[in-house]
XYZ file of C-alpha atoms in Angstrom:
500
model
C 0.000 0.000 0.000
C 2.700 2.509 0.970
C 4.771 1.641 -2.068
C 1.765 2.246 -4.278
C 1.053 5.693 -2.584
C 4.642 6.805 -2.996
C 4.729 5.701 -6.600
C 1.366 7.413 -7.132
C 2.643 10.757 -5.803
C 5.762 10.440 -7.913
C 3.662 9.795 -11.009
C 1.350 12.758 -10.221
C 4.241 15.185 -9.802
C 6.342 13.879 -12.667
C 4.957 16.279 -15.256
C 3.305 18.777 -12.852
C 4.045 22.488 -13.336
C 3.248 24.466 -10.182
C 3.536 27.736 -12.087
C 0.277 27.140 -13.956
C -3.139 27.122 -12.375
C -5.518 24.194 -12.947
C -7.387 24.543 -16.222
C -4.948 27.076 -17.570
C -6.208 28.565 -20.832
C -9.762 27.454 -20.230
C -12.575 28.568 -18.007
C -11.996 30.280 -14.699
C -11.181 28.039 -11.754
C -13.934 27.790 -9.135
C -12.504 28.260 -5.627
C -14.825 27.743 -2.652
C -14.085 28.640 0.958
C -15.366 28.229 4.497
C -14.213 29.608 7.838
C -14.335 28.195 11.352
C -14.095 30.893 14.061
C -11.872 29.752 16.907
C -11.929 32.937 19.077
C -12.161 36.698 19.169
C -9.059 37.742 21.037
C -9.452 41.506 21.403
C -11.075 44.616 19.946
C -9.274 47.970 20.135
C -11.054 51.300 19.692
C -7.775 53.214 19.753
C -6.234 51.309 16.819
C -9.641 50.471 15.299
C -8.881 46.813 14.751
C -9.675 43.407 16.186
C -7.793 40.124 16.495
C -9.340 36.894 15.277
C -8.151 33.268 15.349
C -9.742 31.111 12.642
C -9.449 28.059 10.429
C -9.459 28.913 6.712
C -10.357 26.082 4.297
C -10.136 26.341 0.498
C -11.481 23.840 -2.028
C -10.777 23.487 -5.771
C -10.339 20.802 -8.414
C -7.013 20.073 -10.085
C -7.279 17.659 -13.023
C -3.548 16.967 -12.884
C -3.922 15.323 -9.452
C -6.554 12.779 -10.554
C -5.673 9.065 -10.586
C -7.327 5.859 -11.715
C -9.990 4.105 -9.716
C -8.006 0.886 -10.073
C -5.599 2.088 -7.413
C -7.104 1.160 -4.025
C -6.642 4.705 -2.649
C -9.647 7.019 -2.490
C -8.098 9.925 -0.586
C -4.691 10.992 0.599
C -4.081 13.326 3.549
C -0.680 14.923 3.247
C 1.441 17.232 5.372
C 1.468 20.945 4.865
C 4.916 20.902 3.285
C 3.492 19.031 0.299
C 1.703 22.258 -0.709
C 5.058 23.535 -1.957
C 4.953 20.924 -4.746
C 1.535 21.773 -6.184
C -0.351 24.907 -7.185
C -2.212 26.652 -4.334
C -4.321 29.848 -4.467
C -2.678 33.196 -3.692
C -5.365 34.118 -1.214
C -4.790 37.032 1.181
C -6.800 39.031 3.728
C -7.462 42.468 2.280
C -8.001 44.229 5.632
C -5.171 42.444 7.409
C -2.684 44.376 9.561
C -0.661 41.524 10.967
C -1.066 37.760 10.706
C 0.875 34.674 11.593
C 0.487 30.953 11.064
C 0.572 28.757 14.145
C 3.540 26.381 14.286
C 3.031 24.389 17.491
C 3.887 21.613 17.358
C 4.150 21.698 13.568
C 2.946 24.188 11.009
C -0.840 24.141 11.253
C -1.534 23.343 7.597
C -3.494 20.533 6.023
C -3.683 19.193 2.465
C -6.091 16.488 1.299
C -6.324 15.138 -2.271
C -9.255 13.053 -3.564
C -9.264 10.429 -6.318
C -11.118 12.735 -8.695
C -8.598 15.571 -8.213
C -10.463 17.582 -5.591
C -8.097 19.391 -3.225
C -8.851 20.608 0.308
C -6.319 23.052 1.708
C -6.632 24.347 5.273
C -4.625 26.360 7.801
C -4.962 27.844 11.280
C -3.950 31.462 11.630
C -4.353 34.479 13.887
C -4.900 37.818 12.183
C -5.295 41.406 13.325
C -7.845 42.973 10.994
C -8.797 46.600 10.605
C -12.319 47.599 11.574
C -13.527 51.085 10.759
C -15.654 52.106 13.738
C -18.180 54.888 14.114
C -17.864 56.016 17.741
C -20.476 58.775 17.782
C -22.701 56.693 20.080
C -19.842 55.265 22.160
C -20.300 53.352 24.460
C -23.898 52.750 23.393
C -22.846 51.845 19.863
C -22.935 48.901 17.460
C -20.130 48.061 15.051
C -19.712 45.979 11.887
C -16.327 44.274 11.539
C -15.405 42.268 8.479
C -13.050 39.566 7.229
C -12.232 40.280 3.575
C -10.685 37.505 1.472
C -9.355 38.148 -2.020
C -7.079 36.693 -4.656
C -3.937 38.729 -5.010
C -2.959 38.026 -8.615
C -5.760 36.133 -10.374
C -8.591 38.209 -11.796
C -12.187 37.071 -12.195
C -11.394 35.708 -15.668
C -9.029 33.164 -14.077
C -10.315 32.451 -10.549
C -13.855 32.759 -9.211
C -14.211 32.688 -5.420
C -17.431 31.532 -3.762
C -18.567 30.727 -0.241
C -19.044 27.033 0.481
C -22.762 27.167 1.213
C -24.639 26.170 3.308
C -21.793 25.744 5.830
C -19.653 28.727 4.972
C -19.102 29.975 8.542
C -18.885 27.886 11.703
C -18.299 28.597 15.381
C -19.702 32.120 15.612
C -22.312 31.113 18.171
C -19.660 29.732 20.510
C -17.316 32.724 20.188
C -17.079 35.106 23.143
C -16.131 38.693 22.345
C -14.798 40.945 25.155
C -17.148 43.919 25.827
C -19.272 42.974 22.821
C -22.156 40.716 21.923
C -22.372 39.137 18.453
C -25.897 39.894 17.326
C -25.459 38.319 13.914
C -23.272 37.761 10.869
C -23.640 37.447 7.126
C -21.496 36.823 4.073
C -21.045 39.028 1.032
C -19.691 38.478 -2.461
C -18.381 41.405 -4.496
C -15.991 42.349 -7.264
C -13.279 44.904 -6.638
C -11.861 46.829 -9.590
C -8.314 48.142 -9.380
C -5.723 49.394 -11.834
C -4.586 45.806 -12.527
C -8.044 44.333 -13.131
C -11.196 43.109 -11.404
C -10.858 40.698 -8.484
C -13.302 38.584 -6.556
C -13.729 39.450 -2.883
C -15.491 37.437 -0.205
C -16.532 39.259 2.983
C -17.684 37.947 6.332
C -19.443 40.691 8.361
C -19.841 40.423 12.130
C -22.544 42.557 13.757
C -21.324 43.555 17.222
C -23.167 45.445 19.956
C -21.130 46.882 22.803
C -21.930 45.759 26.337
C -22.480 48.926 28.391
C -22.206 47.232 31.793
C -18.458 47.832 32.050
C -18.809 51.537 31.353
C -21.710 51.945 33.768
C -19.564 50.793 36.684
C -16.338 52.405 35.494
C -17.547 55.776 34.179
C -21.258 56.577 34.480
C -21.817 55.545 38.093
C -18.717 57.397 39.434
C -19.783 60.531 37.527
C -23.287 60.363 39.020
C -21.864 59.969 42.527
C -19.455 62.880 42.059
C -22.288 65.129 40.881
C -24.422 64.098 43.862
C -21.460 64.746 46.153
C -21.242 68.325 44.878
C -24.832 68.875 46.065
C -23.780 68.258 49.684
C -22.434 71.818 49.809
C -26.018 73.126 49.580
C -26.649 71.768 53.088
C -23.454 73.261 54.567
C -23.594 76.664 56.275
C -22.652 79.447 53.897
C -20.214 80.845 56.469
C -18.160 77.601 56.357
C -16.057 78.832 53.471
C -13.232 76.298 53.789
C -15.549 73.284 53.741
C -17.622 74.373 50.767
C -14.718 75.559 48.634
C -12.695 72.389 49.343
C -15.673 70.202 48.460
C -16.305 72.083 45.204
C -12.682 71.999 44.070
C -12.372 68.290 44.942
C -15.384 67.340 42.830
C -14.157 69.428 39.889
C -10.715 67.809 39.964
C -12.229 64.332 40.264
C -14.382 64.904 37.173
C -11.297 66.110 35.325
C -9.432 62.912 36.259
C -12.285 60.688 35.061
C -12.495 62.558 31.758
C -8.757 62.211 31.205
C -8.892 58.456 31.813
C -11.732 57.993 29.325
C -9.981 60.040 26.637
C -6.818 57.945 26.927
C -8.752 54.774 26.016
C -10.229 56.298 22.843
C -8.735 57.489 19.564
C -8.265 61.179 18.852
C -11.247 61.756 16.622
C -12.799 65.056 15.657
C -16.487 64.365 16.247
C -18.216 64.325 19.631
C -19.016 60.999 21.282
C -21.967 60.306 23.532
C -19.724 59.706 26.534
C -18.107 63.102 25.920
C -21.503 64.759 26.202
C -22.214 62.986 29.483
C -18.819 63.866 30.981
C -19.089 67.498 29.918
C -22.571 67.851 31.387
C -21.461 66.264 34.668
C -18.541 68.677 34.754
C -20.952 71.567 34.127
C -23.161 70.469 37.041
C -20.174 70.168 39.373
C -18.754 73.514 38.315
C -22.173 75.156 38.626
C -22.377 73.937 42.226
C -19.077 75.688 42.911
C -20.300 78.879 41.251
C -23.498 78.677 43.303
C -21.471 79.122 46.472
C -19.651 82.045 44.869
C -23.044 83.690 44.285
C -24.118 82.970 47.880
C -20.903 84.379 49.286
C -21.057 87.497 47.120
C -24.688 88.161 48.011
C -24.019 87.663 51.732
C -20.997 89.961 52.006
C -22.518 92.501 49.635
C -25.528 92.787 51.916
C -23.357 93.122 55.016
C -21.288 95.797 53.340
C -24.443 97.703 52.438
C -25.520 97.631 56.053
C -22.161 99.027 57.168
C -22.739 102.247 55.225
C -20.310 101.632 52.402
C -17.158 102.233 54.444
C -13.694 101.459 53.211
C -13.182 98.668 55.731
C -14.570 95.180 55.170
C -17.462 94.637 57.563
C -17.198 92.174 60.393
C -20.303 90.113 60.980
C -21.301 90.299 64.614
C -23.048 86.937 64.475
C -19.956 85.114 63.275
C -17.791 84.079 66.180
C -14.729 83.391 64.049
C -14.891 86.812 62.378
C -15.460 88.541 65.712
C -12.447 86.835 67.276
C -10.238 87.574 64.305
C -11.061 91.298 64.317
C -8.065 93.014 66.004
C -7.649 96.712 66.789
C -4.144 97.367 65.506
C -3.856 100.832 67.027
C -4.529 99.374 70.453
C -1.549 97.022 70.395
C 1.011 98.923 68.301
C 2.832 101.918 69.872
C 1.745 105.281 68.630
C 5.199 106.148 67.375
C 5.152 103.245 64.954
C 1.684 104.101 63.627
C 2.758 107.585 62.544
C 4.042 106.267 59.249
C 0.973 104.177 58.412
C -0.844 105.776 55.448
C -4.322 107.052 56.177
C -7.153 107.567 53.657
C -6.015 109.687 50.765
C -8.458 112.554 51.237
C -7.310 113.105 54.836
C -3.713 112.966 53.695
C -4.269 115.697 51.161
C -5.990 117.905 53.717
C -3.149 117.433 56.196
C -0.540 118.277 53.590
C -2.436 121.345 52.468
C -2.740 122.548 56.062
C 0.984 121.995 56.548
C 1.843 123.965 53.428
C -0.542 126.724 54.385
C 0.845 127.025 57.884
C 4.389 127.123 56.502
C 3.575 129.983 54.129
C 1.706 131.891 56.833
C 4.540 131.503 59.273
C 7.022 132.871 56.775
C 4.965 136.024 56.222
C 3.898 136.689 59.835
C 5.917 138.208 62.618
C 8.693 136.177 64.161
C 7.704 133.744 66.870
C 10.001 132.789 69.621
C 11.390 129.370 69.012
C 11.067 126.612 71.532
C 13.712 126.806 74.174
C 16.258 124.072 73.997
C 18.990 123.009 76.288
C 22.599 123.738 75.607
C 24.278 121.692 72.901
C 27.809 121.465 71.596
C 26.395 122.145 68.095
C 25.646 125.821 67.246
C 22.019 126.712 66.498
C 20.912 126.493 62.845
C 19.071 129.833 62.889
C 19.135 133.113 64.742
C 16.744 133.781 67.516
C 14.636 135.998 65.293
C 14.035 133.458 62.544
C 11.411 130.689 62.599
C 11.337 127.335 60.882
C 8.231 125.787 59.396
C 6.560 122.759 60.855
C 8.274 120.603 58.317
C 11.693 121.798 59.533
C 10.778 121.129 63.166
C 10.717 117.429 62.364
C 14.477 117.408 63.064
C 15.186 115.535 66.316
C 15.266 117.782 69.402
C 18.918 117.466 70.336
C 20.410 119.813 73.017
C 22.329 122.731 71.602
C 24.693 125.540 72.814
C 23.484 129.107 72.760
C 24.849 131.472 70.161
C 26.785 133.420 72.785
C 29.274 130.618 73.118
C 30.542 131.314 69.596
C 33.289 133.744 68.879
C 31.895 137.170 68.414
C 28.372 135.946 69.063
C 27.810 135.341 65.331
C 27.101 131.929 63.712
C 29.137 130.753 60.799
C 27.855 131.455 57.265
C 27.930 127.721 56.461
C 25.352 127.020 59.148
C 22.963 129.579 57.677
C 23.363 127.997 54.259
C 22.683 124.518 55.679
C 19.530 125.759 57.395
C 18.155 127.226 54.169
C 18.950 123.988 52.280
C 17.093 121.841 54.825
C 14.122 124.185 54.742
C 13.926 123.939 50.934
C 14.296 120.132 50.879
C 11.476 119.660 53.377
C 9.221 121.969 51.389
C 9.918 120.095 48.120
C 9.316 116.779 49.833
C 5.968 117.954 51.123
C 4.963 119.152 47.662
C 5.838 115.756 46.144
C 3.800 113.970 48.781
C 0.829 116.193 48.114
C 1.098 115.640 44.333
C 1.202 111.871 44.727
C -1.719 111.941 47.138
C -3.787 114.013 44.727
C -2.997 111.571 41.908
C -4.120 108.623 44.047
C -7.328 110.402 44.963
C -8.062 111.207 41.306
C -7.451 107.580 40.282
C -9.782 106.352 43.021
C -12.444 108.798 41.949
C -12.186 107.708 38.299
C -12.414 104.021 39.221
C -15.395 104.641 41.486
C -17.051 106.621 38.681
C -16.601 103.698 36.285
C -18.094 101.385 38.900
C -21.110 103.644 39.365
C -21.729 103.764 35.625
C -21.415 99.982 35.384
C -23.898 99.528 38.206
C -26.347 101.742 36.389
C -26.033 99.678 33.206
C -26.078 96.245 34.926
C -28.991 95.940 37.342
C -27.961 94.725 40.768
C -29.631 91.640 42.208
C -30.688 92.032 45.799
C -31.279 88.876 47.808
C -32.818 89.429 51.204
C -31.945 85.962 52.498
C -28.921 84.208 51.013
C -30.185 80.889 52.368
C -32.875 80.973 49.691
C -30.207 80.339 47.036
C -29.173 77.135 48.758
C -32.797 76.085 49.279
C -33.663 76.520 45.615
C -30.416 74.827 44.536
C -31.313 71.722 46.556
C -34.278 71.245 44.242
C -33.177 72.777 40.935
C -29.868 70.900 40.571
C -31.255 67.342 41.134
C -34.283 67.988 38.921
C -32.140 69.289 36.061
C -29.742 66.354 36.379
C -32.595 63.825 36.318
C -34.128 65.471 33.249
C -30.764 65.418 31.491
C -30.325 61.688 32.211
C -33.803 60.905 30.913
C -33.148 62.674 27.619
C -29.645 61.238 27.313
C -30.456 57.573 27.882
C -33.712 57.612 25.921
C -32.091 59.231 22.876
C -29.012 56.994 22.683
C -30.913 53.831 23.488
C -33.262 54.497 20.598
C -30.334 55.435 18.350
C -28.596 52.150 19.217
C -31.760 50.156 18.536
C -32.219 51.689 15.075
C -28.609 51.041 14.066
């Protein structure tokens, strides 16, 4: 038996030319195929592809491999290496990114030849195939992923490819797809025209619907809880600034972190996805809760400031224990000598400077006034007894001095008179500069206050008698708006997913 099989294969390959297809020069060769799905390994939205392990079987008839019925061999199953000695189709996967043939423990290829020349050629391979996805309804979407099989070199005039009906596809019902459910599949047959000719293409289309359970627990439920957490600030006292601001900022940052994690698992596409709309709206609700406290705080302190008569100082609320304890009278604890240099309101400063300048000019024109008596000093006096110095010049420290009679001849030196005049002029110039700067500050304040008054006339002010009303209304308005948004969101995308 074995000697007859070996001699049979030698006779079949003796005048066999693997360069020519079966039926060369005649009608087109009919090539039928079927696929057995072994597993769906993964589906990637970022790369828009999926990995599939399958068995690909091809069937055709080669007249050159037919032998006589007298030989007691009906069928021969040969190793995969024997395919290198006969003609095999140049089939390839048109949407393939990366594929490999399994080789454990041997190359997973099979070749079977029948007595009438029918050939069955099979292999086991894993392929990463591209899948163009429409993610507008993500994660409530449905996708169609295909396996496209085509002949690389033989046109339709030489090779015709058909599905092996009625058992063209096997194993789809047993396949388990991560995050997806296979709702159905179908086969297609088309002709693709390129620059080199028209080619037959067989397509297997999988209809996949995404399972939303993973995203509910990983994205939607945390977002809902974060939004509900932001509403807790409506029940916190409006005077607890630290608690409410910390809670608002924490919820905003948490929503930002969730959004960043979702974006990293998706491709950078230009259109808006359904999950983007949900995340943005949740962020808007959380941020609005933070702005609500800003409105409460502004209304509360604006009312207290109005009660205080519009003074320059920020009002201290008598009912707030923390504010009352933190209010400190600085003038009570700081020595009076140190408070002399603290700037006062600008209008009082201008009046004081003007009075000083006026008194200085009046003193220069009026009759001499006896200077204040001072004790003896080793330094000669800076002016004669008949001259007076303005109030600005009297700011010189009151050091003890000698009388003018101790000098030779009872006359002061000319340099001392010159120094006295120089000091008097410097103090007067300094006072003028101070007054000019003070007037400029007052004019700037008046212009800014005028702009504020005009703005208040244009923009109507909102007066809230009780700031607690804002929190009370927010406790109802925010949850109702969020519930209405969820109803519209889920109803719209559920219906959109059902239609697709």
